[in-house]
Short mmCIF file of C-alpha atoms in Angstrom, two decimals:
data_model
loop_
_atom_site.label_atom_id
_atom_site.label_comp_id
_atom_site.label_asym_id
_atom_site.label_seq_id
_atom_site.Cartn_x
_atom_site.Cartn_y
_atom_site.Cartn_z
CA MET A 1 0.00 0.00 0.00
CA ARG A 2 1.02 3.61 -0.58
CA PHE A 3 0.99 5.88 2.46
CA LYS A 4 1.19 9.67 2.38
CA TYR A 5 2.95 11.24 5.35
CA LYS A 6 3.73 14.61 6.88
CA ALA A 7 6.62 14.82 9.33
CA ILE A 8 9.00 17.25 11.04
CA ASP A 9 12.78 16.92 10.85
CA LYS A 10 15.22 17.71 13.67
CA TYR A 11 15.33 21.36 12.59
CA GLY A 12 11.54 21.74 12.84
CA LEU A 13 10.99 21.84 9.07
CA GLU A 14 7.92 20.09 7.66
CA LYS A 15 8.46 17.28 5.15
CA GLU A 16 5.94 15.47 2.93
CA GLY A 17 6.26 12.30 0.93
CA VAL A 18 4.90 8.92 -0.13
CA ILE A 19 6.09 5.53 1.11
CA VAL A 20 5.16 2.01 0.03
CA ALA A 21 4.67 -0.16 3.13
CA GLN A 22 2.47 -2.90 4.56
CA THR A 23 1.33 -1.06 7.71
CA GLU A 24 1.49 2.35 9.35
CA ASP A 25 4.07 0.94 11.80
CA ASP A 26 6.40 0.30 8.86
CA VAL A 27 5.98 3.93 7.83
CA VAL A 28 6.84 5.09 11.36
CA SER A 29 9.93 2.88 11.29
CA TYR A 30 10.93 4.33 7.92
CA LEU A 31 10.52 7.91 9.18
CA ALA A 32 12.51 7.12 12.32
CA ARG A 33 15.46 6.03 10.17
CA LEU A 34 15.31 9.40 8.43
CA GLU A 35 15.16 11.17 11.83
CA LEU A 36 11.66 12.45 11.10
CA THR A 37 8.79 12.79 13.58
CA PRO A 38 5.43 11.92 11.96
CA ILE A 39 2.58 14.43 12.10
CA SER A 40 0.09 12.48 10.01
CA ILE A 41 0.04 9.20 8.07
CA SER A 42 -2.78 8.18 5.74
CA LYS A 43 -3.44 5.81 2.88
CA GLU A 44 -2.95 7.64 -0.40
CA LYS A 45 -6.10 8.11 -2.47
CA LEU A 46 -5.38 9.09 -6.05
CA SER A 47 -8.14 11.04 -7.78
CA PHE A 48 -8.38 11.03 -11.57
CA LEU A 49 -7.36 14.70 -11.74
CA TYR A 50 -4.29 14.02 -9.58
CA GLN A 51 -3.29 11.06 -11.76
CA LEU A 52 -3.68 13.23 -14.87
CA ILE A 53 -1.60 16.10 -13.47
CA SER A 54 1.01 13.87 -11.85
CA GLY A 55 1.46 12.06 -15.16
CA TYR A 56 2.86 15.30 -16.56
CA PHE A 57 4.56 17.00 -13.62
CA GLU A 58 5.40 14.26 -11.13
CA LYS A 59 7.47 11.74 -13.03
CA ILE A 60 10.94 10.33 -13.47
CA SER A 61 12.50 11.56 -16.70
CA ILE A 62 14.02 9.24 -19.29
CA ASP A 63 17.53 10.52 -18.42
CA GLU A 64 16.94 9.73 -14.74
CA LYS A 65 15.68 6.25 -15.64
CA ILE A 66 18.78 5.59 -17.74
CA TYR A 67 20.96 6.71 -14.81
CA LEU A 68 18.93 4.59 -12.36
CA TYR A 69 18.87 1.34 -14.36
CA GLN A 70 22.50 1.65 -15.40
CA ASN A 71 23.73 2.15 -11.84
CA LEU A 72 21.52 -0.57 -10.34
CA GLY A 73 22.67 -3.03 -13.02
CA LEU A 74 26.35 -2.23 -12.51
CA MET A 75 26.00 -2.47 -8.72
CA ILE A 76 24.39 -5.91 -8.90
CA ARG A 77 27.01 -7.09 -11.41
CA SER A 78 29.90 -5.89 -9.23
CA GLY A 79 28.41 -7.36 -6.05
CA ILE A 80 27.95 -4.07 -4.18
CA ASP A 81 25.31 -4.10 -1.43
CA LEU A 82 22.21 -2.49 -2.95
CA GLY A 83 21.37 -0.55 0.21
CA LYS A 84 24.78 1.16 0.26
CA GLY A 85 24.67 1.57 -3.50
CA ILE A 86 21.32 3.36 -3.34
CA GLU A 87 22.74 5.70 -0.68
CA VAL A 88 25.50 6.63 -3.13
CA ILE A 89 22.93 7.30 -5.89
CA LEU A 90 20.87 9.42 -3.46
CA GLU A 91 23.86 11.72 -2.95
CA GLU A 92 24.18 12.25 -6.70
CA VAL A 93 20.56 12.87 -7.79
CA SER A 94 18.82 16.25 -7.50
CA SER A 95 15.24 15.26 -8.45
CA ASN A 96 12.95 15.06 -5.40
CA THR A 97 10.74 12.53 -7.21
CA LEU A 98 13.66 10.17 -7.87
CA LYS A 99 15.01 10.69 -4.33
CA ASN A 100 11.63 9.76 -2.84
CA PHE A 101 11.49 6.62 -4.98
CA LEU A 102 15.06 5.60 -4.08
CA MET A 103 14.33 6.00 -0.35
CA ASN A 104 11.23 3.81 -0.85
CA LEU A 105 13.31 1.26 -2.76
CA LYS A 106 16.02 1.10 -0.10
CA PHE A 107 13.52 0.77 2.74
CA ASN A 108 11.47 -1.97 1.06
CA LEU A 109 14.52 -3.97 -0.04
CA GLU A 110 15.68 -3.94 3.57
CA GLN A 111 12.22 -5.24 4.52
CA GLY A 112 12.75 -8.21 2.20
CA LYS A 113 10.58 -7.10 -0.71
CA LYS A 114 11.45 -7.77 -4.33
CA MET A 115 12.68 -4.88 -6.45
CA SER A 116 9.88 -5.43 -8.98
CA GLU A 117 7.25 -5.10 -6.21
CA VAL A 118 8.56 -1.66 -5.30
CA PHE A 119 8.63 -0.55 -8.95
CA ALA A 120 5.08 -1.88 -9.43
CA ALA A 121 3.86 0.38 -6.61
CA PHE A 122 4.75 3.43 -8.74
CA PRO A 123 2.80 2.96 -12.01
CA ASN A 124 2.99 6.71 -12.72
CA TYR A 125 6.77 6.44 -12.88
CA PHE A 126 7.39 3.07 -14.53
CA SER A 127 5.63 1.25 -17.38
CA GLN A 128 4.28 -2.29 -17.11
CA LEU A 129 6.95 -3.30 -19.63
CA GLU A 130 9.78 -2.07 -17.37
CA ILE A 131 8.27 -3.71 -14.28
CA SER A 132 7.83 -7.05 -16.10
CA ILE A 133 11.42 -7.06 -17.39
CA ILE A 134 12.72 -6.41 -13.85
CA SER A 135 10.44 -9.15 -12.46
CA ALA A 136 11.63 -11.62 -15.13
CA GLY A 137 15.23 -10.78 -14.26
CA GLU A 138 14.59 -11.55 -10.61
CA GLU A 139 12.94 -14.89 -11.46
CA SER A 140 15.67 -15.97 -13.92
CA GLY A 141 18.63 -14.66 -11.92
CA LYS A 142 19.56 -12.24 -14.73
CA LEU A 143 18.45 -9.01 -13.05
CA GLU A 144 21.63 -7.08 -13.87
CA THR A 145 21.40 -8.13 -17.55
CA ASN A 146 17.75 -7.07 -17.77
CA LEU A 147 18.47 -3.73 -16.11
CA LEU A 148 21.24 -3.00 -18.61
CA GLN A 149 18.90 -4.06 -21.45
CA LEU A 150 16.36 -1.56 -20.14
CA THR A 151 19.12 1.06 -20.17
CA ASN A 152 19.89 0.35 -23.83
CA SER A 153 16.18 0.41 -24.68
CA LEU A 154 15.71 3.84 -23.09
CA ILE A 155 18.85 5.19 -24.79
CA GLN A 156 17.42 4.10 -28.17
CA THR A 157 14.06 5.69 -27.30
CA LYS A 158 15.76 8.93 -26.26
CA GLN A 159 17.82 9.10 -29.47
CA THR A 160 14.74 8.53 -31.67
CA ARG A 161 12.74 11.11 -29.71
CA SER A 162 15.57 13.66 -29.99
CA ARG A 163 15.77 13.21 -33.78
CA VAL A 164 11.99 13.59 -34.15
CA ILE A 165 11.90 16.70 -31.94
CA SER A 166 14.81 18.30 -33.81
CA SER A 167 12.93 17.70 -37.09
CA LEU A 168 9.74 19.28 -35.76
CA ILE A 169 11.29 22.32 -34.03
CA TYR A 170 11.44 24.56 -37.11
CA PRO A 171 7.83 23.92 -38.26
CA ALA A 172 6.65 24.41 -34.66
CA ILE A 173 8.47 27.76 -34.45
CA LEU A 174 6.96 28.83 -37.78
CA VAL A 175 3.43 27.97 -36.65
CA SER A 176 3.89 29.66 -33.26
CA MET A 177 5.31 32.87 -34.74
CA ALA A 178 2.60 32.97 -37.39
CA PHE A 179 -0.11 32.56 -34.74
CA ILE A 180 1.40 35.30 -32.53
CA LEU A 181 1.80 37.62 -35.53
CA ILE A 182 -1.79 37.16 -36.73
CA ILE A 183 -3.27 37.56 -33.23
CA GLY A 184 -1.08 40.65 -32.65
CA VAL A 185 -2.16 42.29 -35.91
CA PHE A 186 -5.86 41.54 -35.32
CA THR A 187 -5.76 42.67 -31.68
CA PHE A 188 -3.55 45.78 -31.75
CA VAL A 189 -3.02 47.05 -35.32
CA LEU A 190 -6.28 46.54 -37.21
CA PRO A 191 -8.56 47.99 -34.46
CA LYS A 192 -6.79 51.37 -34.79
CA LEU A 193 -7.31 51.33 -38.56
CA ALA A 194 -10.94 50.26 -38.08
CA LYS A 195 -11.64 53.25 -35.81
CA LEU A 196 -9.89 55.55 -38.28
CA PHE A 197 -12.09 54.38 -41.16
CA GLN A 198 -15.22 54.72 -39.02
CA ASP A 199 -14.61 58.47 -38.93
CA ILE A 200 -14.24 58.69 -42.72
CA PRO A 201 -17.49 58.97 -44.68
CA ALA A 202 -16.56 56.42 -47.29
CA LYS A 203 -18.08 53.16 -48.39
CA ILE A 204 -16.00 50.25 -47.03
CA PRO A 205 -15.97 46.90 -48.91
CA LEU A 206 -17.78 43.98 -47.21
CA PHE A 207 -14.57 41.93 -46.85
CA THR A 208 -12.88 44.83 -45.05
CA LYS A 209 -15.89 45.29 -42.76
CA ILE A 210 -15.69 41.61 -41.75
CA ILE A 211 -11.96 41.86 -41.02
CA PHE A 212 -12.36 45.10 -39.04
CA SER A 213 -15.33 43.75 -37.06
CA LEU A 214 -13.37 40.63 -36.14
CA SER A 215 -10.36 42.70 -35.07
CA LEU A 216 -12.50 44.99 -32.89
CA PHE A 217 -14.16 41.98 -31.27
CA LEU A 218 -10.78 40.44 -30.48
CA HIS A 219 -9.45 43.75 -29.15
CA ASP A 220 -12.41 44.27 -26.81
CA ASN A 221 -12.65 40.68 -25.56
CA ILE A 222 -9.09 39.32 -25.77
CA PHE A 223 -8.82 38.43 -22.05
CA ILE A 224 -12.24 36.76 -21.99
CA ILE A 225 -11.37 34.77 -25.11
CA LEU A 226 -7.99 33.68 -23.70
CA THR A 227 -9.60 32.65 -20.38
CA PHE A 228 -12.26 30.65 -22.22
CA LEU A 229 -9.60 28.95 -24.38
CA VAL A 230 -7.57 27.94 -21.31
CA ILE A 231 -10.65 26.53 -19.53
CA PHE A 232 -11.83 24.79 -22.69
CA THR A 233 -8.39 23.25 -23.34
CA VAL A 234 -8.01 21.97 -19.77
CA GLY A 235 -11.58 20.62 -19.77
CA PHE A 236 -11.10 19.00 -23.16
CA PHE A 237 -7.94 17.21 -21.99
CA ILE A 238 -9.58 15.99 -18.78
CA ILE A 239 -12.68 14.70 -20.58
CA GLY A 240 -10.54 13.29 -23.40
CA PHE A 241 -8.43 11.22 -21.03
CA LYS A 242 -11.34 10.26 -18.79
CA PHE A 243 -13.55 8.87 -21.57
CA GLY A 244 -10.91 7.81 -24.10
CA ILE A 245 -11.96 10.44 -26.65
CA PHE A 246 -8.36 11.03 -27.73
CA LYS A 247 -7.94 7.37 -28.67
CA ILE A 248 -11.09 7.51 -30.82
CA LEU A 249 -9.96 10.74 -32.50
CA TRP A 250 -6.51 9.30 -33.13
CA HIS A 251 -8.02 6.19 -34.76
CA LEU A 252 -10.21 8.40 -36.98
CA ILE A 253 -7.19 10.49 -38.02
CA GLN A 254 -5.28 7.32 -38.91
CA LEU A 255 -8.21 6.11 -41.03
CA ARG A 256 -8.69 9.48 -42.74
CA PHE A 257 -5.07 10.37 -43.55
CA GLY A 258 -3.00 7.68 -45.26
CA PHE A 259 0.40 9.32 -44.74
CA ILE A 260 -0.19 9.61 -40.97
CA ARG A 261 -1.32 5.97 -40.87
CA LYS A 262 1.89 4.92 -42.66
CA ILE A 263 4.05 6.81 -40.13
CA VAL A 264 2.14 5.29 -37.19
CA ILE A 265 2.44 1.75 -38.65
CA THR A 266 6.19 2.16 -39.18
CA LYS A 267 6.72 3.47 -35.63
CA SER A 268 4.54 0.69 -34.21
CA ILE A 269 6.49 -2.09 -35.97
CA ALA A 270 9.81 -0.55 -34.84
CA ASP A 271 8.64 -0.46 -31.20
CA ILE A 272 7.17 -3.98 -31.32
CA ALA A 273 10.30 -5.50 -32.87
CA PHE A 274 12.74 -3.69 -30.56
CA ASN A 275 10.86 -4.52 -27.35
CA PHE A 276 10.15 -8.06 -28.58
CA SER A 277 13.91 -8.67 -28.92
CA ILE A 278 14.51 -7.45 -25.34
CA LEU A 279 11.61 -9.43 -23.88
CA ILE A 280 12.67 -12.65 -25.62
CA ASP A 281 16.09 -12.37 -23.92
CA SER A 282 14.53 -11.43 -20.55
CA GLY A 283 13.16 -14.92 -19.97
CA LEU A 284 9.45 -14.06 -19.84
CA PRO A 285 6.85 -16.58 -21.11
CA ILE A 286 5.79 -15.92 -24.70
CA ILE A 287 2.14 -15.26 -23.77
CA LYS A 288 3.25 -12.61 -21.26
CA ILE A 289 5.55 -11.08 -23.89
CA ILE A 290 2.71 -10.74 -26.40
CA GLU A 291 0.51 -9.22 -23.70
CA LEU A 292 3.17 -6.57 -22.95
CA LEU A 293 3.66 -5.84 -26.64
CA GLU A 294 -0.04 -4.89 -26.86
CA GLY A 295 0.80 -1.91 -24.65
CA VAL A 296 3.82 -1.02 -26.81
CA ALA A 297 2.02 -1.06 -30.18
CA SER A 298 0.87 2.40 -31.29
CA TYR A 299 -1.27 1.23 -34.25
CA TYR A 300 -4.68 -0.07 -33.20
CA LEU A 301 -4.72 -2.95 -35.73
CA HIS A 302 -1.38 -4.15 -34.38
CA LYS A 303 -2.89 -4.18 -30.88
CA GLU A 304 -5.78 -6.25 -32.16
CA GLY A 305 -3.39 -8.55 -34.05
CA LEU A 306 -1.30 -9.17 -30.94
CA ARG A 307 -4.45 -9.90 -28.97
CA GLN A 308 -5.40 -12.53 -31.58
CA VAL A 309 -1.92 -14.06 -31.40
CA LYS A 310 -2.21 -14.34 -27.61
CA GLU A 311 -5.82 -15.48 -27.30
CA LYS A 312 -6.50 -17.36 -30.54
CA PHE A 313 -3.53 -18.61 -32.56
CA LEU A 314 -0.90 -19.58 -29.95
CA PRO A 315 -3.43 -21.54 -27.82
CA GLN A 316 -4.27 -23.50 -31.02
CA GLY A 317 -0.66 -24.72 -31.11
CA LYS A 318 0.44 -22.59 -34.07
CA SER A 319 4.05 -21.42 -34.27
CA LEU A 320 4.94 -17.84 -33.44
CA THR A 321 5.57 -16.99 -37.11
CA GLU A 322 2.35 -18.62 -38.30
CA SER A 323 0.39 -16.82 -35.57
CA PHE A 324 1.67 -13.41 -36.66
CA LYS A 325 1.04 -14.27 -40.32
CA GLN A 326 -2.55 -15.34 -39.62
CA THR A 327 -3.45 -11.92 -38.22
CA GLY A 328 -2.86 -10.31 -41.64
CA VAL A 329 -1.79 -6.96 -40.13
CA PHE A 330 1.99 -7.36 -39.89
CA PRO A 331 4.32 -6.64 -42.87
CA SER A 332 5.63 -9.64 -44.83
CA ASN A 333 9.28 -8.81 -44.15
CA PHE A 334 8.56 -8.73 -40.39
CA VAL A 335 6.91 -12.16 -40.56
CA ALA A 336 9.65 -13.58 -42.83
CA LEU A 337 12.55 -12.49 -40.62
CA LEU A 338 10.66 -13.68 -37.54
CA GLY A 339 10.28 -17.08 -39.24
CA VAL A 340 13.99 -17.28 -40.06
CA GLY A 341 14.84 -16.38 -36.47
CA GLU A 342 12.42 -18.95 -35.09
CA LYS A 343 13.94 -21.72 -37.22
CA SER A 344 17.54 -20.76 -36.42
CA GLY A 345 16.84 -20.12 -32.73
CA ASN A 346 18.05 -16.54 -33.08
CA ILE A 347 14.79 -14.57 -32.89
CA SER A 348 16.25 -11.71 -30.85
CA ALA A 349 18.94 -10.80 -33.40
CA ASN A 350 16.47 -10.83 -36.31
CA LEU A 351 13.99 -8.69 -34.38
CA SER A 352 16.78 -6.17 -33.68
CA LEU A 353 17.45 -5.93 -37.44
CA ILE A 354 13.74 -5.34 -38.11
CA ALA A 355 13.63 -2.67 -35.38
CA GLN A 356 16.64 -0.85 -36.80
CA PHE A 357 15.20 -0.86 -40.35
CA TYR A 358 11.78 0.46 -39.29
CA ARG A 359 13.24 3.01 -36.87
CA GLU A 360 15.37 4.48 -39.66
CA SER A 361 12.33 4.47 -41.97
CA PHE A 362 10.26 6.27 -39.32
CA GLU A 363 12.90 8.97 -38.81
CA SER A 364 13.17 9.43 -42.59
CA MET A 365 9.37 9.82 -42.88
CA ILE A 366 9.31 12.47 -40.16
CA LYS A 367 12.13 14.37 -41.85
CA ASN A 368 10.34 14.24 -45.22
CA LEU A 369 7.07 15.34 -43.62
CA THR A 370 8.67 18.40 -42.02
CA THR A 371 10.35 19.26 -45.32
CA ILE A 372 6.91 19.29 -46.98
CA LEU A 373 5.24 21.17 -44.11
CA GLU A 374 7.67 24.11 -44.07
CA PRO A 375 6.69 25.64 -47.46
CA ILE A 376 2.99 24.88 -46.80
CA ILE A 377 3.13 26.83 -43.54
CA LEU A 378 4.95 29.73 -45.21
CA ILE A 379 2.39 29.84 -48.03
CA PHE A 380 -0.49 29.77 -45.50
CA VAL A 381 1.04 32.63 -43.50
CA GLY A 382 1.64 34.57 -46.71
CA ILE A 383 -2.01 34.18 -47.76
CA ILE A 384 -3.26 35.40 -44.35
CA ILE A 385 -0.97 38.45 -44.45
CA ALA A 386 -1.99 39.15 -48.07
CA LEU A 387 -5.70 39.04 -47.10
CA ILE A 388 -5.10 41.42 -44.19
CA ALA A 389 -3.17 43.79 -46.45
CA LEU A 390 -5.89 43.59 -49.07
CA ALA A 391 -8.54 44.43 -46.46
CA VAL A 392 -6.62 47.61 -45.58
CA ILE A 393 -5.62 48.61 -49.10
CA LEU A 394 -9.10 48.25 -50.67
CA PRO A 395 -10.79 51.09 -48.71
CA ILE A 396 -7.71 53.31 -49.08
CA TYR A 397 -7.75 52.76 -52.82
CA ASP A 398 -11.50 53.48 -52.89
CA ILE A 399 -11.01 56.78 -51.04
CA ILE A 400 -8.13 57.87 -53.28
CA THR A 401 -10.16 57.04 -56.39
CA LYS A 402 -13.07 59.17 -55.16
CA VAL A 403 -10.78 62.09 -54.23
CA VAL A 404 -8.99 62.01 -57.59
CA GLY A 405 -12.28 61.53 -59.44
#
């Protein structure tokens, strides 16, 4: 169980935290070791809103996970006592979230708990895949190997994420600057021109009237509009996560736009193959591996295909390769290389090759997409600016024509 506590240290400063323990007495014992006097101890109740917020703000970063898994793996391999090793890590880390977890880990290991049990008590920090790989390592006696495999997996994930983000930075900056520019012009520049033309007894074109009316509305209600947008966005995210609306929308987008579907399929295959290769080496049963891969797959048909492999084809006695082939949703080269690996007894190596190929394809697709998006964004911004300029120039031209005439 997770207990939330408030306590006072020897200097009279109040401390708060969360501890995984069996009873309140265990929590008191834990606090005593930290030289803390408890004020209150209660079972932690996690509301949906808290889980949503904590998922974004209270988490262990990918860099911290790499550091954690790497050090734990090396300590186990070298034979260092984990309790003392964790104390060394605690001195190095600056994140309060990671420190709190490490103190929990040290305390529970000293109480005789398994490492995987402690990790499983923090589902906001660690995925089911990570917890299962650690658990399999404990059962097979290869915990240090599995921890180092997790390290390599996270390094690969970080590198792919960094390349994708670097490809999307420029289009994101273009869109942001264009949005700020358009809002700025409509809110601060056009209202002044609108008031100026109101005082001139001249006929203003309909298009210009629409643009001026919109700009005056934005100018007079900008704070109300921004407040409404913030409330709407927060509410939309909460409802979207609560009722799974985002998943439905994402499926519809994949169905509607072929190029997005292709990118998602490529990323999904890369993730499935890479994690499959790690899980095969971790010693987990094949049914459990397929179950975990369902959570890794980002394409909904791959999730359904993996479910069929687990619940329908493997229980019928079909081979792994035949089971994947029967689903009809996995690429032929994936199935072929899986078959070669299954026959040669080297599935992991073949899956790593598949993962590398599809990861490189995914990164190439993202790069090509951003290359296409950049001129489209520039053209869109140019059209908006041209329309605004036209709305201003038309009445000026009309007035000049009348004066000259």
